[in-house]
Short mmCIF file of C-alpha atoms and ligand atoms in Angstrom, two decimals:
data_model
loop_
_atom_site.label_atom_id
_atom_site.label_comp_id
_atom_site.label_asym_id
_atom_site.label_seq_id
_atom_site.Cartn_x
_atom_site.Cartn_y
_atom_site.Cartn_z
CA UNK A 23 0.00 0.00 0.00
CA UNK A 24 2.56 2.50 -1.10
CA UNK A 25 2.92 5.05 -3.86
CA UNK A 26 5.42 5.20 -6.69
CA UNK A 27 7.95 7.80 -7.64
CA UNK A 28 9.97 8.86 -10.65
CA UNK A 29 13.33 9.89 -9.24
CA UNK A 30 14.57 11.14 -12.61
CA UNK A 31 12.12 14.01 -12.88
CA UNK A 32 14.03 16.60 -10.89
CA UNK A 33 17.68 15.65 -11.50
CA UNK A 34 20.08 18.57 -11.10
CA UNK A 35 22.31 18.78 -14.19
CA UNK A 36 21.43 15.18 -15.09
CA UNK A 37 23.54 13.94 -12.15
CA UNK A 38 21.89 11.89 -9.39
CA UNK A 39 24.32 13.20 -6.76
CA UNK A 40 24.09 16.88 -7.66
CA UNK A 41 21.81 18.86 -5.34
CA UNK A 42 19.53 21.74 -6.23
CA UNK A 43 20.19 24.95 -4.36
CA UNK A 44 17.44 25.89 -1.91
CA UNK A 45 17.03 28.86 0.42
CA UNK A 46 15.86 28.60 4.01
CA UNK A 47 12.89 30.89 4.49
CA UNK A 48 11.85 30.19 8.06
CA UNK A 49 13.14 28.28 11.08
CA UNK A 50 10.82 27.03 13.82
CA UNK A 51 12.03 25.66 17.16
CA UNK A 52 9.82 22.64 17.81
CA UNK A 53 11.55 21.28 20.93
CA UNK A 54 14.99 21.98 22.45
CA UNK A 55 16.58 19.54 19.92
CA UNK A 56 14.20 19.66 16.97
CA UNK A 57 13.78 22.36 14.34
CA UNK A 58 11.54 22.74 11.31
CA UNK A 59 12.93 24.51 8.24
CA UNK A 60 10.80 26.08 5.53
CA UNK A 61 12.61 26.33 2.22
CA UNK A 62 12.21 27.07 -1.47
CA UNK A 63 14.31 26.34 -4.52
CA UNK A 64 16.48 29.15 -5.86
CA UNK A 65 15.50 28.20 -9.41
CA UNK A 66 12.09 29.69 -10.09
CA UNK A 67 11.14 27.13 -12.74
CA UNK A 68 11.92 24.26 -10.38
CA UNK A 69 9.95 26.02 -7.63
CA UNK A 70 6.91 26.00 -9.89
CA UNK A 71 7.33 22.52 -11.31
CA UNK A 72 8.51 20.54 -8.28
CA UNK A 73 6.05 17.93 -7.03
CA UNK A 74 6.26 15.15 -4.47
CA UNK A 75 4.08 12.71 -2.57
CA UNK A 76 3.47 12.64 1.17
CA UNK A 77 5.94 10.18 2.65
CA UNK A 78 8.76 10.87 0.22
CA UNK A 79 12.11 12.14 1.43
CA UNK A 80 14.98 14.30 0.26
CA UNK A 81 18.74 14.44 0.80
CA UNK A 82 19.59 17.78 2.40
CA UNK A 83 23.15 19.08 2.34
CA UNK A 84 25.18 21.70 4.11
CA UNK A 85 27.97 22.63 1.73
CA UNK A 86 31.37 21.53 2.97
CA UNK A 87 29.85 19.37 5.70
CA UNK A 88 27.72 16.60 4.17
CA UNK A 89 24.16 15.51 3.51
CA UNK A 90 21.47 13.57 5.33
CA UNK A 91 18.00 12.24 4.43
CA UNK A 92 14.78 13.55 5.97
CA UNK A 93 11.17 13.26 4.88
CA UNK A 94 9.44 16.27 3.41
CA UNK A 95 7.21 17.19 6.33
CA UNK A 96 4.92 19.63 4.50
CA UNK A 97 1.96 18.56 2.37
CA UNK A 98 1.92 18.62 -1.44
CA UNK A 99 -1.47 20.29 -1.06
CA UNK A 100 0.28 23.38 0.40
CA UNK A 101 2.96 24.09 -2.12
CA UNK A 102 4.14 27.69 -1.63
CA UNK A 103 7.17 26.27 0.20
CA UNK A 104 8.58 22.93 1.41
CA UNK A 105 9.39 21.87 4.97
CA UNK A 106 11.58 19.37 6.74
CA UNK A 107 12.16 18.79 10.43
CA UNK A 108 15.16 17.28 12.11
CA UNK A 109 16.64 16.41 15.43
CA UNK A 110 20.17 17.53 16.25
CA UNK A 111 22.06 14.26 16.52
CA UNK A 112 25.28 14.45 14.47
CA UNK A 113 27.58 16.51 12.29
CA UNK A 114 25.17 17.29 9.44
CA UNK A 115 22.15 17.84 11.66
CA UNK A 116 24.18 20.16 13.91
CA UNK A 117 25.34 22.10 10.85
CA UNK A 118 21.74 22.35 9.59
CA UNK A 119 20.60 23.56 13.02
CA UNK A 120 23.12 26.39 12.82
CA UNK A 121 21.59 27.71 9.57
CA UNK A 122 19.22 30.65 9.63
CA UNK A 123 16.84 32.39 7.26
CA UNK A 124 18.51 33.16 3.93
CA UNK A 125 21.09 30.35 4.17
CA UNK A 126 21.61 28.08 1.17
CA UNK A 127 21.27 24.32 1.42
CA UNK A 128 21.40 21.53 -1.15
CA UNK A 129 18.41 19.30 -1.90
CA UNK A 130 18.22 16.07 -3.91
CA UNK A 131 14.93 14.29 -4.38
CA UNK A 132 12.14 13.57 -3.92
CA UNK A 133 13.01 9.94 -3.24
CA UNK A 134 11.15 6.87 -2.05
CA UNK A 135 7.66 5.64 -2.60
CA UNK A 136 5.38 7.81 -0.45
CA UNK A 137 1.92 6.88 0.80
CA UNK A 138 -0.55 5.62 -1.78
CA UNK A 139 -3.50 8.00 -1.51
CA UNK A 140 -5.58 5.85 -3.86
CA UNK A 141 -5.41 2.98 -1.42
CA UNK A 142 -6.26 5.18 1.56
CA UNK A 143 -9.29 6.85 0.01
CA UNK A 144 -12.65 5.81 1.46
CA UNK A 145 -10.97 4.38 4.59
CA UNK A 146 -10.99 5.23 8.27
CA UNK A 147 -7.48 6.45 9.00
CA UNK A 148 -5.71 5.93 12.32
CA UNK A 149 -2.49 7.93 12.67
CA UNK A 150 -0.18 6.82 15.48
CA UNK A 151 2.85 9.01 16.03
CA UNK A 152 5.62 9.58 18.54
CA UNK A 153 8.00 12.52 18.88
CA UNK A 154 9.51 13.73 15.64
CA UNK A 155 7.89 10.71 13.96
CA UNK A 156 4.95 13.03 13.41
CA UNK A 157 6.93 14.73 10.60
CA UNK A 158 6.06 12.30 7.76
CA UNK A 159 2.59 11.72 9.20
CA UNK A 160 1.85 15.45 9.23
CA UNK A 161 2.45 15.66 5.48
CA UNK A 162 -0.17 12.96 4.98
CA UNK A 163 -2.53 14.33 7.65
CA UNK A 164 -2.66 17.76 6.00
CA UNK A 165 -3.01 16.09 2.61
CA UNK A 166 -6.02 14.13 3.89
CA UNK A 167 -7.57 17.12 5.69
CA UNK A 168 -7.22 19.21 2.52
CA UNK A 169 -9.18 16.47 0.69
CA UNK A 170 -11.45 15.67 3.63
CA UNK A 171 -14.38 14.37 1.57
CA UNK A 172 -12.34 11.48 0.20
CA UNK A 173 -11.70 9.84 3.59
CA UNK A 174 -13.82 8.54 6.46
CA UNK A 175 -12.95 8.95 10.17
CA UNK A 176 -9.58 10.36 11.17
CA UNK A 177 -8.01 9.39 14.50
CA UNK A 178 -4.67 10.88 15.48
CA UNK A 179 -2.92 9.45 18.52
CA UNK A 180 0.29 11.35 19.17
CA UNK A 181 2.69 11.29 22.08
CA UNK A 182 6.11 12.34 23.27
CA UNK A 183 8.27 11.74 26.31
CA UNK A 184 7.33 15.03 27.96
CA UNK A 185 5.24 18.13 27.12
CA UNK A 186 8.45 19.88 25.98
CA UNK A 187 9.07 17.08 23.46
CA UNK A 188 5.75 17.49 21.62
CA UNK A 189 6.49 18.67 18.07
CA UNK A 190 4.31 20.74 15.72
CA UNK A 191 2.20 22.23 18.54
CA UNK A 192 0.62 24.65 16.04
CA UNK A 193 -0.74 21.64 14.09
CA UNK A 194 -1.83 19.80 17.23
CA UNK A 195 -3.88 22.87 18.26
CA UNK A 196 -5.54 23.04 14.83
CA UNK A 197 -6.34 19.33 14.69
CA UNK A 198 -7.73 19.41 18.25
CA UNK A 199 -10.17 22.11 17.16
CA UNK A 200 -11.12 20.29 13.95
CA UNK A 201 -14.45 18.57 14.62
CA UNK A 202 -13.80 16.06 11.83
CA UNK A 203 -10.68 14.76 13.56
CA UNK A 204 -10.40 12.74 16.78
CA UNK A 205 -7.12 13.97 18.25
CA UNK A 206 -5.58 12.33 21.31
CA UNK A 207 -2.35 13.73 22.76
CA UNK A 208 -0.36 11.97 25.44
CA UNK A 209 3.01 12.31 27.16
CA UNK A 210 4.94 9.57 28.91
CA UNK A 211 5.29 11.84 31.92
CA UNK A 212 3.75 15.28 32.42
CA UNK A 213 5.16 18.22 34.33
CA UNK A 214 3.49 20.52 36.91
CA UNK A 215 1.66 22.44 34.22
CA UNK A 216 0.49 19.40 32.19
CA UNK A 217 -3.23 18.72 32.52
CA UNK A 218 -3.52 16.34 29.59
CA UNK A 219 -3.25 12.60 29.26
CA UNK A 220 -0.26 10.59 30.45
CA UNK A 221 0.76 7.19 29.11
CA UNK A 222 2.82 5.52 26.41
CA UNK A 223 1.45 5.78 22.89
CA UNK A 224 0.77 2.01 22.43
CA UNK A 225 -1.12 1.87 25.76
CA UNK A 226 -3.18 4.94 24.87
CA UNK A 227 -3.91 3.45 21.45
CA UNK A 228 -5.27 0.37 23.20
CA UNK A 229 -7.51 2.55 25.39
CA UNK A 230 -8.78 4.59 22.43
CA UNK A 231 -9.34 1.30 20.56
CA UNK A 232 -10.15 2.53 17.04
CA UNK A 233 -12.11 0.02 14.98
CA UNK A 234 -10.19 -1.98 12.38
CA UNK A 235 -13.21 -2.13 10.08
CA UNK A 236 -12.40 -0.49 6.75
CA UNK A 237 -9.41 1.15 8.46
CA UNK A 238 -5.73 1.67 7.86
CA UNK A 239 -3.27 2.55 10.63
CA UNK A 240 -0.28 4.69 9.75
CA UNK A 241 2.46 4.53 12.37
CA UNK A 242 5.68 6.50 12.79
CA UNK A 243 7.81 7.17 15.81
CA UNK A 244 10.81 5.89 17.73
CA UNK A 245 11.62 2.22 16.93
CA UNK A 246 10.55 1.09 20.40
CA UNK A 247 7.15 2.76 19.96
CA UNK A 248 6.68 1.21 16.52
CA UNK A 249 7.56 -2.25 17.87
CA UNK A 250 5.00 -2.02 20.68
CA UNK A 251 2.31 -0.42 18.53
CA UNK A 252 1.97 -3.20 15.96
CA UNK A 253 0.92 -5.89 18.51
CA UNK A 254 -1.71 -3.50 19.89
CA UNK A 255 -3.08 -2.91 16.40
CA UNK A 256 -3.15 -6.67 15.81
CA UNK A 257 -5.08 -7.08 19.05
CA UNK A 258 -7.56 -4.49 17.79
CA UNK A 259 -8.09 -6.59 14.65
CA UNK A 260 -5.83 -4.80 12.15
CA UNK A 261 -4.19 -7.18 9.68
CA UNK A 262 -0.51 -6.65 8.69
CA UNK A 263 -1.75 -5.26 5.36
CA UNK A 264 -3.80 -2.65 7.23
CA UNK A 265 -0.76 -1.27 9.05
CA UNK A 266 1.70 1.09 7.39
CA UNK A 267 4.88 2.64 8.67
CA UNK A 268 7.67 4.74 7.30
CA UNK A 269 11.29 4.00 8.21
CA UNK A 270 14.51 5.99 8.12
CA UNK A 271 17.07 3.26 8.59
CA UNK A 272 20.75 4.14 8.06
CA UNK A 273 20.00 5.82 4.75
CA UNK A 274 22.94 7.42 2.99
CA UNK A 275 22.75 7.74 -0.80
CA UNK A 276 18.94 7.68 -0.94
CA UNK A 277 18.88 6.06 -4.37
CA UNK A 278 19.58 2.35 -3.91
CA UNK A 279 23.33 2.52 -4.63
CA UNK A 280 25.25 2.34 -1.33
CA UNK A 281 23.48 -0.67 0.22
CA UNK A 282 23.45 0.88 3.71
CA UNK A 283 19.71 0.84 4.30
CA UNK A 284 18.74 -2.78 3.75
CA UNK A 285 16.14 -4.36 5.98
CA UNK A 286 15.90 -8.04 5.08
CA UNK A 287 15.88 -8.09 1.30
CA UNK A 288 14.44 -4.59 0.99
CA UNK A 289 16.15 -1.22 0.62
CA UNK A 290 14.46 1.42 2.75
CA UNK A 291 15.38 4.20 0.29
CA UNK A 292 14.30 2.42 -2.87
CA UNK A 293 11.51 0.04 -1.77
CA UNK A 294 10.27 2.36 1.00
CA UNK A 295 10.48 4.34 3.14
CA UNK A 296 6.76 3.52 3.37
CA UNK A 297 6.06 -0.16 4.06
CA UNK A 298 3.14 -2.25 5.18
CA UNK A 299 3.73 -4.26 8.32
CA UNK A 300 3.21 -7.33 6.14
CA UNK A 301 6.38 -6.41 4.23
CA UNK A 302 8.64 -5.87 7.24
CA UNK A 303 7.24 -7.89 10.12
CA UNK A 304 9.81 -10.66 9.76
CA UNK A 305 12.71 -8.20 10.18
CA UNK A 306 11.37 -5.47 12.41
CA UNK A 307 12.24 -6.88 15.84
CA UNK A 308 15.77 -7.90 14.92
CA UNK A 309 16.72 -5.11 12.55
CA UNK A 310 14.78 -2.04 13.56
S1 FES B 18 20.53 4.68 1.17
FE1 FES B 18 21.99 3.86 -0.21
S2 FES B 18 21.05 2.03 -0.86
FE2 FES B 18 19.56 2.93 0.40
#
C-alpha cells in the first residue's frame, strides 16, 4: 500500500548526486533539539514545477559538511514552500541547526515511494505518532484534511516523552479544534503544568481502541514505539496489510546505490520508506 515515484524528474544537471540549491525561508524551534525549516528552490522554474508525494524524502546538504536524508514534512497540497524537520544528533544535523533564514542548502529528491493515496481513500485512518515521527505523518494528515471528503474517520494518537518534546504544537492545536478529527495527545510523563493525558502511545492506542473495520493505521515514531504499537493494532483486529509505517534506517545515498539501508531483502530508500507491516514484520524486531 505504497505510492510510486519517478526519481529522474528533478535531476540537477542530469547527475543523481548533484543537489539543487534551496534557500531557508523560516526556522521554527519545535523542541529543544528539533527544528523545522521552511525552504524554497532558488531556481524559479523548479519552484513552480517541483512535485512530491506525502511520505517521500529528500537528501539535504550543508555545503562543505555533508548531507542527510529527511522526509518532506509539509503537504503537497500546500505548495508555496517545502518543509523538513530534524533532530540535532550528528555533524550534518548540527550544521543544519546552525543555519538561519537566507542560508543556502542543497536538496536532492524527492526519493522513495510515499503513501498511496488511492489505497487510503474511502478508509478510516488511524495515525499513530511519537515525537519527531509526526513529521512524515503530518504531510499525509494535512493532505487528507485538505481532501477531507475522500476519507472517512480520522483518529490521530500522538505522544512524546514530555510536554516539551511534543512537536508541531501549532498543528496539534488546529487538529484538536477540527471537529472532523479525533485527536488524542499523550506524554509519557507530564510536568506541573500538564493537565492532559499521560501514558505511552501504544497503551493509549489500546484505550482509544479505534475500529479496524475499513481502516488503515499509519504509524511512525521511535523504533521502540513502533515495535509495541503493531501488537496492539493486531489485538484491535488490524491485519498486517492494514498497518503502514515509514522507516529511516541508516539511509545514505537515498537512491539504492550504497546498500546501507537494507532491511531483510528490501532497501528502505528504494523500496520504501513507506512499508506495510506485512512487508517488514519478519525483520522489524531484529533489525529495527
Ligand atoms: S541509502 Fe543507499 S542504498 Fe539505500
